[in-house]
mmCIF file of C-alpha atoms in Angstrom:
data_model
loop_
_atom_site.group_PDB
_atom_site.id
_atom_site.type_symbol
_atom_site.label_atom_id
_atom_site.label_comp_id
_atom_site.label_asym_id
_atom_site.label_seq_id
_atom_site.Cartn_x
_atom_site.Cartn_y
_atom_site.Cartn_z
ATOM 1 C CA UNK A 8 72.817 -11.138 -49.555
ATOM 2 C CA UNK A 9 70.606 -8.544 -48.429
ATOM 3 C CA UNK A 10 71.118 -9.759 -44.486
ATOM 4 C CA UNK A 11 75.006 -9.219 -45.253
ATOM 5 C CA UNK A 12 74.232 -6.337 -47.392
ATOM 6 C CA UNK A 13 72.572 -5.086 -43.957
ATOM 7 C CA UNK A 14 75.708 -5.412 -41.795
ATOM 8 C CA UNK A 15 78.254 -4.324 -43.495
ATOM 9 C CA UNK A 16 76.375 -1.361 -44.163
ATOM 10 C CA UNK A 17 75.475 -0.787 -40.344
ATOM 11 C CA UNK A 18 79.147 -1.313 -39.749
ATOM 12 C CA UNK A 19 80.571 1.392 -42.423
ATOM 13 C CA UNK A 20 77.775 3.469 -43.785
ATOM 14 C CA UNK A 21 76.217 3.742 -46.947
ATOM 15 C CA UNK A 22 78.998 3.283 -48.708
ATOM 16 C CA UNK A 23 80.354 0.141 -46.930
ATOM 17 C CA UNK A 24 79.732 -2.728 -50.269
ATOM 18 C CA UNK A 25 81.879 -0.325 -52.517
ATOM 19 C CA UNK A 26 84.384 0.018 -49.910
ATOM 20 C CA UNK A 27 84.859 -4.055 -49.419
ATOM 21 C CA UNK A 28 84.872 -4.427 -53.135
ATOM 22 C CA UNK A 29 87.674 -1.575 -53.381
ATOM 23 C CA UNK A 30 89.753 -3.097 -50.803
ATOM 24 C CA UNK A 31 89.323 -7.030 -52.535
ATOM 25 C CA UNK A 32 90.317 -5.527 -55.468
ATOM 26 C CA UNK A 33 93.542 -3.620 -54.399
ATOM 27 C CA UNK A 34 94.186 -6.887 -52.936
ATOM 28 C CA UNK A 35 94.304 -9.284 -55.883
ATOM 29 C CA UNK A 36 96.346 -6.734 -57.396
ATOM 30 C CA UNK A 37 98.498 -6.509 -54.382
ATOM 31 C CA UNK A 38 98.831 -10.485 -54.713
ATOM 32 C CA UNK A 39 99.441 -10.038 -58.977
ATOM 33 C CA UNK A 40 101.924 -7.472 -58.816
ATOM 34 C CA UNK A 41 104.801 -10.258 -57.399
ATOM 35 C CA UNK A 42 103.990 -12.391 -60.122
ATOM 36 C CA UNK A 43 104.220 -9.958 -62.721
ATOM 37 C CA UNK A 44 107.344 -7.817 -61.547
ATOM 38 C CA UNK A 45 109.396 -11.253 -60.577
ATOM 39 C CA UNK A 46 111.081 -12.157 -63.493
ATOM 40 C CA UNK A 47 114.883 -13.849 -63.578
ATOM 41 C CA UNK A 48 116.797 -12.679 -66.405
ATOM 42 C CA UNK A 49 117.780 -15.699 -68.462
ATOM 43 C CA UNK A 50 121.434 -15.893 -69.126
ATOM 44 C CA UNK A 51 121.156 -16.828 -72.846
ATOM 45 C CA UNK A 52 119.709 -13.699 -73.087
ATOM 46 C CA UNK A 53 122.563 -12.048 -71.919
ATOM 47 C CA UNK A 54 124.332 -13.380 -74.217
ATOM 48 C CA UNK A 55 122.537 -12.853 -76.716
ATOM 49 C CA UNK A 56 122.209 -9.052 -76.070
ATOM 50 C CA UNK A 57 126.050 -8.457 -75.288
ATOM 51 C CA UNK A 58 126.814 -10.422 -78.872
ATOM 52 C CA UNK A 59 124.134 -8.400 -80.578
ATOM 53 C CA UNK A 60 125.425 -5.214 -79.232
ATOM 54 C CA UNK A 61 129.062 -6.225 -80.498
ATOM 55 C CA UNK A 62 127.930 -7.088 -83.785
ATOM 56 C CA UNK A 63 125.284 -3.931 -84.498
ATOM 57 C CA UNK A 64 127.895 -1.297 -84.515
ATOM 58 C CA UNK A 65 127.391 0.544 -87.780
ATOM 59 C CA UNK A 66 130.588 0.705 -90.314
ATOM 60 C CA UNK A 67 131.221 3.663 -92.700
ATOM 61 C CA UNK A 68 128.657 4.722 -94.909
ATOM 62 C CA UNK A 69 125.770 2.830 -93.284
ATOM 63 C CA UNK A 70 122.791 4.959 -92.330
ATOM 64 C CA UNK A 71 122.295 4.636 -88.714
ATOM 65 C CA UNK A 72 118.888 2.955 -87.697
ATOM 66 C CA UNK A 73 116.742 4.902 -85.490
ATOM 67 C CA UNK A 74 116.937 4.212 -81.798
ATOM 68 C CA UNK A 75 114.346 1.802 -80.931
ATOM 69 C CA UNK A 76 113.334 1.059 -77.030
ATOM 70 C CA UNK A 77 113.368 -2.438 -75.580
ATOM 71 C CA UNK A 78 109.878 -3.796 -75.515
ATOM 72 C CA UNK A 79 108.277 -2.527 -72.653
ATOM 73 C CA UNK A 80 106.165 -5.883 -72.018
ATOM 74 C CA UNK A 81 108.694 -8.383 -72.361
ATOM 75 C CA UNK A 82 109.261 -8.513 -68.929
ATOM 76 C CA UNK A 83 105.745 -8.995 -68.100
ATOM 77 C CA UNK A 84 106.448 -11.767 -70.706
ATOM 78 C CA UNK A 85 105.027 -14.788 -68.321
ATOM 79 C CA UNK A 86 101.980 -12.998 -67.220
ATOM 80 C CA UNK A 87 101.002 -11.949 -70.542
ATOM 81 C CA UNK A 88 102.079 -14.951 -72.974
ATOM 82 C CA UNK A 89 100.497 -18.495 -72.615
ATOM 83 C CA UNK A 90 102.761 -21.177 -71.175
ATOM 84 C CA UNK A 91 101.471 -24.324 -72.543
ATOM 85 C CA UNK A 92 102.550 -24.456 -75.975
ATOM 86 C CA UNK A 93 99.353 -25.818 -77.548
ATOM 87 C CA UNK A 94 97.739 -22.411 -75.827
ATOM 88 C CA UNK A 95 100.226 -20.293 -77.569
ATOM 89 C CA UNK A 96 100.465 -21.668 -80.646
ATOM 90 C CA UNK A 97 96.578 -21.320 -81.232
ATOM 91 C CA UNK A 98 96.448 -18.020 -80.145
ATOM 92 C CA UNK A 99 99.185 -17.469 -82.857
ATOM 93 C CA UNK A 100 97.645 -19.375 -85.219
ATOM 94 C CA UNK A 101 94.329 -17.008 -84.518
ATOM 95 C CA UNK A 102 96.092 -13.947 -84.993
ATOM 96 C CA UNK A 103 97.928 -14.652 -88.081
ATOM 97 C CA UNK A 104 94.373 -15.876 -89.758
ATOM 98 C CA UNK A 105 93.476 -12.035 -88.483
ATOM 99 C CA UNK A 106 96.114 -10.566 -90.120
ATOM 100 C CA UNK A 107 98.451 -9.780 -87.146
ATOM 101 C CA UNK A 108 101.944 -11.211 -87.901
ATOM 102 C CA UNK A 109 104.252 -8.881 -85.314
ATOM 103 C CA UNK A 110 106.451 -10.995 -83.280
ATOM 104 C CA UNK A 111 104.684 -9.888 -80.033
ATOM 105 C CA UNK A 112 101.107 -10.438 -81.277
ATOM 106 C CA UNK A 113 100.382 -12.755 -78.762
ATOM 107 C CA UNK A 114 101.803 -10.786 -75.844
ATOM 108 C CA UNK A 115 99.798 -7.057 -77.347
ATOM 109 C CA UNK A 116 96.721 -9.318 -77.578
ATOM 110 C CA UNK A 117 96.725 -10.420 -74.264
ATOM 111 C CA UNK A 118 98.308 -7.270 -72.583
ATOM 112 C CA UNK A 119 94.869 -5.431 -74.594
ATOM 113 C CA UNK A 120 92.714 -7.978 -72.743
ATOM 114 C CA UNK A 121 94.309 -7.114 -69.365
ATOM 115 C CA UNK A 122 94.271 -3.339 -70.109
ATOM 116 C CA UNK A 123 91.213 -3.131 -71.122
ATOM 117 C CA UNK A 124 89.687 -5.341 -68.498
ATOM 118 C CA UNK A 125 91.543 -3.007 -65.722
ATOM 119 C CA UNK A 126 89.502 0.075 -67.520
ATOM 120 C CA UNK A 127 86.374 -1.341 -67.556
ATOM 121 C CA UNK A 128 86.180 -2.446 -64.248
ATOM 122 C CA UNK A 129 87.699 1.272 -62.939
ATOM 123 C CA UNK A 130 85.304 3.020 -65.375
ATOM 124 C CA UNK A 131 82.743 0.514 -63.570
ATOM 125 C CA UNK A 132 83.611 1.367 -59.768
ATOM 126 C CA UNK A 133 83.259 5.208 -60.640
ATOM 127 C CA UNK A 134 79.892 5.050 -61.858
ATOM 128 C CA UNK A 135 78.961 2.602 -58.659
ATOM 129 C CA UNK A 136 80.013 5.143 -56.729
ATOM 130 C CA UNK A 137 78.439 7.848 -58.329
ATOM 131 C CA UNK A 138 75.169 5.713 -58.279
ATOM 132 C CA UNK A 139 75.827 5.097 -54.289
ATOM 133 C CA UNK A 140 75.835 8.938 -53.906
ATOM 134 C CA UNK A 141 72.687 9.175 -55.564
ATOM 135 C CA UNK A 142 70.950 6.561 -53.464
ATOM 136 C CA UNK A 143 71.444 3.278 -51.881
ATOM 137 C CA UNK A 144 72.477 0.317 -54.476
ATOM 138 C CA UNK A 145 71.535 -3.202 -54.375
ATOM 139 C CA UNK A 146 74.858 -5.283 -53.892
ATOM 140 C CA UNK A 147 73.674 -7.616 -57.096
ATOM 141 C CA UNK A 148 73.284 -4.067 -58.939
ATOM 142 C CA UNK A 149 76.714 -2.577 -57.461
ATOM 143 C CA UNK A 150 78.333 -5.576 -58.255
ATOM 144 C CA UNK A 151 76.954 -6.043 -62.141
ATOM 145 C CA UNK A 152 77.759 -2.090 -62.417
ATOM 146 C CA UNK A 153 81.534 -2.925 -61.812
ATOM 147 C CA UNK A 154 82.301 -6.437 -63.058
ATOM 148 C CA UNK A 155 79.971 -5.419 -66.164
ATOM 149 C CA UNK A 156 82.369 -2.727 -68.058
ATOM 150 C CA UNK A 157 85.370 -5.379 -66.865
ATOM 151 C CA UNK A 158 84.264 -8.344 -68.475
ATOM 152 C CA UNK A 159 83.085 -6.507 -71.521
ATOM 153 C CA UNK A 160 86.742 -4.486 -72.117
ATOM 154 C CA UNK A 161 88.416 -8.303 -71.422
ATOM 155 C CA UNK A 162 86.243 -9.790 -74.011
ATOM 156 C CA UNK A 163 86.696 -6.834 -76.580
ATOM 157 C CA UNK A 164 90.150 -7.807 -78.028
ATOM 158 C CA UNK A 165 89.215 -11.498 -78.428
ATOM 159 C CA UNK A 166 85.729 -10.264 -80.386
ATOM 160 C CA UNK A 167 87.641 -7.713 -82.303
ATOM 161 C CA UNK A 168 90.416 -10.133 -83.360
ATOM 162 C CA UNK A 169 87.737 -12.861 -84.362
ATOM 163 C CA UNK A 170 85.609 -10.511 -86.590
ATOM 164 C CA UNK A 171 89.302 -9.458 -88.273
ATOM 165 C CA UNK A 172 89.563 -13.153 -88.925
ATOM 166 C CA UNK A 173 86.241 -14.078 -90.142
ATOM 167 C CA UNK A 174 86.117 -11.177 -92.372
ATOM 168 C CA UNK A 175 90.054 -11.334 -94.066
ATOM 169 C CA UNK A 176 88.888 -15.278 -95.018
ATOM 170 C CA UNK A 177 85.593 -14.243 -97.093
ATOM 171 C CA UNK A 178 88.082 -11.262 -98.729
ATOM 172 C CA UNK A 179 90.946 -14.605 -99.438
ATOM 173 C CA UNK A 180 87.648 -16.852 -100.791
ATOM 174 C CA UNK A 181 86.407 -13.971 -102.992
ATOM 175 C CA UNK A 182 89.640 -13.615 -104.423
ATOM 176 C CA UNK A 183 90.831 -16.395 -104.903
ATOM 177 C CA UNK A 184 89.243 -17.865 -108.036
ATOM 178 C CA UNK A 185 90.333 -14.780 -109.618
ATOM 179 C CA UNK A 186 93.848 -15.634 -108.602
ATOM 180 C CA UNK A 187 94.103 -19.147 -110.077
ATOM 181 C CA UNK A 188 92.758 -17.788 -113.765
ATOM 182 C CA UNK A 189 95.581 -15.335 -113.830
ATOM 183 C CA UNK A 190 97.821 -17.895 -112.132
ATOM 184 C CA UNK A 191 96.927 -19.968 -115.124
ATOM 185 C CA UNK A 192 97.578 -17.791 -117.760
ATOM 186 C CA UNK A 193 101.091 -17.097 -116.318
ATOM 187 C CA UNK A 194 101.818 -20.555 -116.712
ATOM 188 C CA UNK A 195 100.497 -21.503 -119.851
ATOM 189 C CA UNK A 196 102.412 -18.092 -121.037
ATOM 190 C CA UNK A 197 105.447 -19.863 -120.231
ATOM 191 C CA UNK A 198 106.456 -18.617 -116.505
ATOM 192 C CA UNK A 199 107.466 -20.929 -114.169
ATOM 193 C CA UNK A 200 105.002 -21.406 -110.815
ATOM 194 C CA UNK A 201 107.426 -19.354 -108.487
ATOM 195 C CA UNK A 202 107.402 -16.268 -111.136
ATOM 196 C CA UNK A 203 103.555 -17.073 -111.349
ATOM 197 C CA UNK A 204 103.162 -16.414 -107.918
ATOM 198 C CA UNK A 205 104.907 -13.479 -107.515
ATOM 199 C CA UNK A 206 103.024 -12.082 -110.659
ATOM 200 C CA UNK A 207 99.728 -12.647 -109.420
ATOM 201 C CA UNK A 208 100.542 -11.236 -105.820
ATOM 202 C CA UNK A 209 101.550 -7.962 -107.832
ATOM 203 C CA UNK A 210 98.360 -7.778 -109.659
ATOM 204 C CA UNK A 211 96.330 -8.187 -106.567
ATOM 205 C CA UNK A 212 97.282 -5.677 -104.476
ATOM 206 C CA UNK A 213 94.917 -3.632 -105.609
ATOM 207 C CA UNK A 214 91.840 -5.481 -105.547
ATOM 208 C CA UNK A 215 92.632 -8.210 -102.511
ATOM 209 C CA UNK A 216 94.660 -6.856 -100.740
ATOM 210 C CA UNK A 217 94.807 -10.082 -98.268
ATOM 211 C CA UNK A 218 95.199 -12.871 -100.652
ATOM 212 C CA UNK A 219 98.259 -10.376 -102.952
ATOM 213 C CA UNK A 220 100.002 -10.250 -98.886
ATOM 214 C CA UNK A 221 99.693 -14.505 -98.483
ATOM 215 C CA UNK A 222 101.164 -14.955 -101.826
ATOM 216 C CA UNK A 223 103.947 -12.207 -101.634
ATOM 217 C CA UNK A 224 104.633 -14.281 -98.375
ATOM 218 C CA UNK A 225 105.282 -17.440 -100.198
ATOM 219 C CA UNK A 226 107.581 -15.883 -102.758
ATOM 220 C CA UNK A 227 109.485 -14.347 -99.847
ATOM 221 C CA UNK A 228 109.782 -17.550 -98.776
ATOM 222 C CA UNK A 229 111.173 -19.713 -101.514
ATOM 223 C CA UNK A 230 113.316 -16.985 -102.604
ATOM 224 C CA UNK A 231 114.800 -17.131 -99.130
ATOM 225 C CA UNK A 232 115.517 -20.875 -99.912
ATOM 226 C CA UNK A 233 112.500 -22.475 -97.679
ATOM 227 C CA UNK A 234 111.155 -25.608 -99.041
ATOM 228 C CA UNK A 235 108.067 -24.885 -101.411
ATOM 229 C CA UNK A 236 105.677 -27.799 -100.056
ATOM 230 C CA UNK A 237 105.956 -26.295 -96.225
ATOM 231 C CA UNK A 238 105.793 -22.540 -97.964
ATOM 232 C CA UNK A 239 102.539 -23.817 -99.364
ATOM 233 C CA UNK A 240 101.113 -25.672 -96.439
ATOM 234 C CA UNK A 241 102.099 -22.655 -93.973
ATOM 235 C CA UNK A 242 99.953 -20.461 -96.512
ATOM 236 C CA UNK A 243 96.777 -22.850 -96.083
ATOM 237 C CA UNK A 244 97.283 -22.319 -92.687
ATOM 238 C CA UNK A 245 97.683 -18.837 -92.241
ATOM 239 C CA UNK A 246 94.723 -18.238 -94.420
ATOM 240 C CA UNK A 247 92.908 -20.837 -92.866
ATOM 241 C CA UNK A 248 90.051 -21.071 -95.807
ATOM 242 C CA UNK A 249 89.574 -24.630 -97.135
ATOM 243 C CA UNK A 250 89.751 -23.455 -100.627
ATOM 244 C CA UNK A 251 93.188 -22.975 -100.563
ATOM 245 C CA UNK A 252 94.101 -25.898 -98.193
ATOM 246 C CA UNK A 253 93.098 -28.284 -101.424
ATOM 247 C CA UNK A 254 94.794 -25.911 -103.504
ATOM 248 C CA UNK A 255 97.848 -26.514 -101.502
ATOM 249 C CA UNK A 256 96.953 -30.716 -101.745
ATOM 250 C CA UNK A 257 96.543 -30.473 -105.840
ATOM 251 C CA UNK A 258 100.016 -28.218 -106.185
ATOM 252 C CA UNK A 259 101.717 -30.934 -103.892
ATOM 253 C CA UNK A 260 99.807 -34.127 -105.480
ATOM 254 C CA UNK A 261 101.327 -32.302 -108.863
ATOM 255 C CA UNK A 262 104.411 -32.258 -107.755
ATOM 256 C CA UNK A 263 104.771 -35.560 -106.304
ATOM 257 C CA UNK A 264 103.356 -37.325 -109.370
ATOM 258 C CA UNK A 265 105.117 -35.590 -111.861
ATOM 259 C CA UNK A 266 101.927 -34.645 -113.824
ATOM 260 C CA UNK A 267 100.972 -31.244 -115.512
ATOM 261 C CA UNK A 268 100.518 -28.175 -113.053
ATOM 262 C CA UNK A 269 99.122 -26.021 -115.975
ATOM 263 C CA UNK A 270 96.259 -28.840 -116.434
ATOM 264 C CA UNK A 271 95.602 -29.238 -112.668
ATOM 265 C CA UNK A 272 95.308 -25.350 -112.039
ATOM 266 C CA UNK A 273 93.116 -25.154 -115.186
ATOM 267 C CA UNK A 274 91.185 -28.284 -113.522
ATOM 268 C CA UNK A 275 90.825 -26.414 -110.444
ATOM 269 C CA UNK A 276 90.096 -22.752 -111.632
ATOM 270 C CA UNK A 277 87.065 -24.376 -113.220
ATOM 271 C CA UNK A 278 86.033 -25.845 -110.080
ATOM 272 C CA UNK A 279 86.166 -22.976 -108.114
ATOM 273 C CA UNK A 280 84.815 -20.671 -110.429
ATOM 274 C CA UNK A 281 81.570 -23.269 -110.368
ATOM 275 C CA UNK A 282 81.750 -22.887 -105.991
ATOM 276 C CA UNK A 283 81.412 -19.182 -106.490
ATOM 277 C CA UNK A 284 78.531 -19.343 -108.810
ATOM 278 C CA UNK A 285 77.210 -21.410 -106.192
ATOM 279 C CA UNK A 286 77.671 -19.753 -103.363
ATOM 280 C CA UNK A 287 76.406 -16.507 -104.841
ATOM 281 C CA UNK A 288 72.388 -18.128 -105.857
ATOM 282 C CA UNK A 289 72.794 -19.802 -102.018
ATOM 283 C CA UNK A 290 73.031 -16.368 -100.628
ATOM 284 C CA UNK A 291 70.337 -15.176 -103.352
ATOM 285 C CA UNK A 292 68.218 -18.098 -102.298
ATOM 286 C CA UNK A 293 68.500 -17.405 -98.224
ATOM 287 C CA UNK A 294 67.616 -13.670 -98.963
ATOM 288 C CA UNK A 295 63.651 -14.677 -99.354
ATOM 289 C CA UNK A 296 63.930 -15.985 -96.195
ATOM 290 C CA UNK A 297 65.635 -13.685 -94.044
ATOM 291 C CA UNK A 298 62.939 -10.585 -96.047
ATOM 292 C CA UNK A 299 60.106 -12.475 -94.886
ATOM 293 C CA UNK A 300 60.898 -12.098 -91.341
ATOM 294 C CA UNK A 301 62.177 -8.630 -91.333
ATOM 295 C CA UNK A 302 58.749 -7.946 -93.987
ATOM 296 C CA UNK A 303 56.452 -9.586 -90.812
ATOM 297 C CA UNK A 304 58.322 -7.381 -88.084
ATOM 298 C CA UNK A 305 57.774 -4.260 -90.191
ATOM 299 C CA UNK A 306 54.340 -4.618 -91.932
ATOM 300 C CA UNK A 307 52.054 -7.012 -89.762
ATOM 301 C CA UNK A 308 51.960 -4.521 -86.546
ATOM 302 C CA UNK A 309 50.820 -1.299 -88.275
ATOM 303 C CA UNK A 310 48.586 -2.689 -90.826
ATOM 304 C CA UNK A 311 46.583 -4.577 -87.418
ATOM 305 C CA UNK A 312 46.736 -1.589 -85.614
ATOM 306 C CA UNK A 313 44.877 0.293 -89.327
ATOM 307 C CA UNK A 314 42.601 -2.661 -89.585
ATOM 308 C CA UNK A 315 41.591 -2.954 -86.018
ATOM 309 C CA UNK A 316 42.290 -0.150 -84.361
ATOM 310 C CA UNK A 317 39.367 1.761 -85.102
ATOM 311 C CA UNK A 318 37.253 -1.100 -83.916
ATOM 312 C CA UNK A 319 39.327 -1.092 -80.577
ATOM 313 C CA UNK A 320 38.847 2.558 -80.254
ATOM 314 C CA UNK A 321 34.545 2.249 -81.258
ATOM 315 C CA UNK A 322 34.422 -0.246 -78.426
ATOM 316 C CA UNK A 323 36.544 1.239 -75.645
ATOM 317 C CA UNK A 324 34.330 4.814 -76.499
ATOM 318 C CA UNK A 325 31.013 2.838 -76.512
ATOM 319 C CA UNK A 326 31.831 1.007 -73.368
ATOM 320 C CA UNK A 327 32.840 4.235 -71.540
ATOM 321 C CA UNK A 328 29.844 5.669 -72.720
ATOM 322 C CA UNK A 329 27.294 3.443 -71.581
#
């Protein structure tokens, strides 16, 4: 590297390694840009937006909607959007567990990761060349300066998005033995599990927030006619906490079997009001534990450095002295 390093800088100055990495990196973009800009219309699409243009004209009295833009990154659709379905539907999956539900999720996500990416790695090249004015740069340094800020803006969205997910599931497993008491008392007050549901996402909203959106969901959902054991099964998956998941298995073992849902709920709430009790003195027993090591770091330097220090000082005096 540094023999290379040498030659290319013999060849076009001191600033010869930031030049070569300029021009390989207007050059993958040069080959990207093709891919990204060459996109065939699909004729169903057409279709689709002639018949919707026909059928959105506004009749008499109706307040006219707001002009709204075609999405800018739809073209960019294949370049920003998984192809293999698996792909996609995790990424999907991912951001619905975060929180994200807009029908373009996938593509903002991934369109953040590119934009981001771009920024580091020009935020990168600036101050590589603002280090190669001040003096000459190793090419490992020059090249960890640039690709350094790039990789960390690409990786940004995907840590942001799975800190958004980790932290909405301890908010839905918090809640949610709160949510099967009142569920229970709705139904042993006489309401049926569909008014249940929609009761307890109304109470919720003020204290979780997250679990009062999953269950406004499913009443959404059967209102709109959808069948209640994929309503339920979609919420275990959009909420992705195991919790509900065997919620979801109990209601639909209920169901199936014909037996009481008022004595399986009440069955249940007990259960997980005992897995909260004991998940609270696990926490209370791993905080000895993570004290004693933060108690070590922070006490066992400066109360050597009282005991011995004076020692260390008597003996480095008396040695000088003699």
């Amino acid at each position: 590297m540094e023999a290379i390093q040498t030659i290319i800088t013999d060849t076009l100055g001191p600033f010869g390694p930031l030049m070569i990495v300029g021009l390989l990196g207007v050059f993958l973009i040069l080959i990207t840009l093709p891919v990204l800009l060459k996109r065939e219309v699909d004729p169903l699409d057409k279709l689709k937006a002639s018949n919707r243009a026909n059928t959105d004209k506004p009749t008499k009295g109706e307040k006219l909607r707001a002009p709204t833009s075609k999405d800018k990154l739809e073209k960019y659709s294949n370049f920003l959007e998984p192809q293999n379905a698996e792909e996609y539907s995790a990424v999907k999956l991912k951001l619905l567990q975060a929180g994200y539900r807009g029908k373009n999720s996938v593509r903002i996500y991934h369109f953040a990761q590119f934009a981001l990416g771009i920024l580091g790695l020009t935020l990168g090249g600036i101050y590589a060349l603002l280090q190669s004015m001040q003096g000459t740069v190793a090419t490992q340094e020059l090249a960890i300066m640039i690709m350094g800020p790039g990789g960390a803006g690409y990786i940004l969205p995907k840590y942001w998005v799975t800190r958004r997910q980790a932290i909405r599931k301890v908010a839905i497993t918090n809640g949610f033995p709160d949510s099967l008491d009142m569920m229970l008392v709705c139904v042993e007050a006489g309401q049926s599990m569909d008014q249940s549901i929609i009761r307890v996402a109304n109470e919720l909203k003020s204290g979780f927030p997250e679990l009062a959106e999953e269950f406004e969901i499913v009443s959404q959902e059967i209102k709109a006619g959808k069948d209640k054991n994929s309503v339920l099964k979609d919420m275990s998956e959009r909420a992705g906490v195991q919790d509900i998941s065997s919620f979801v298995t109990v209601l639909v073992q209920s169901q199936q079997f014909g037996t009481s849902i008022a004595d399986a709920l009440r069955v249940y709430a007990s259960e997980m009001r005992d897995k909260r009790v004991m998940r609270a003195e696990e926490a209370a027993n791993k905080l000895p534990t993570k004290m004693t090591l933060a108690t070590m770091m922070l006490t066992v330097p400066p109360l050597m450095a009282i005991l011995i220090g004076p020692s260390i000082y008597s003996i480095v005096n008396n040695l000088g002295g003699g």
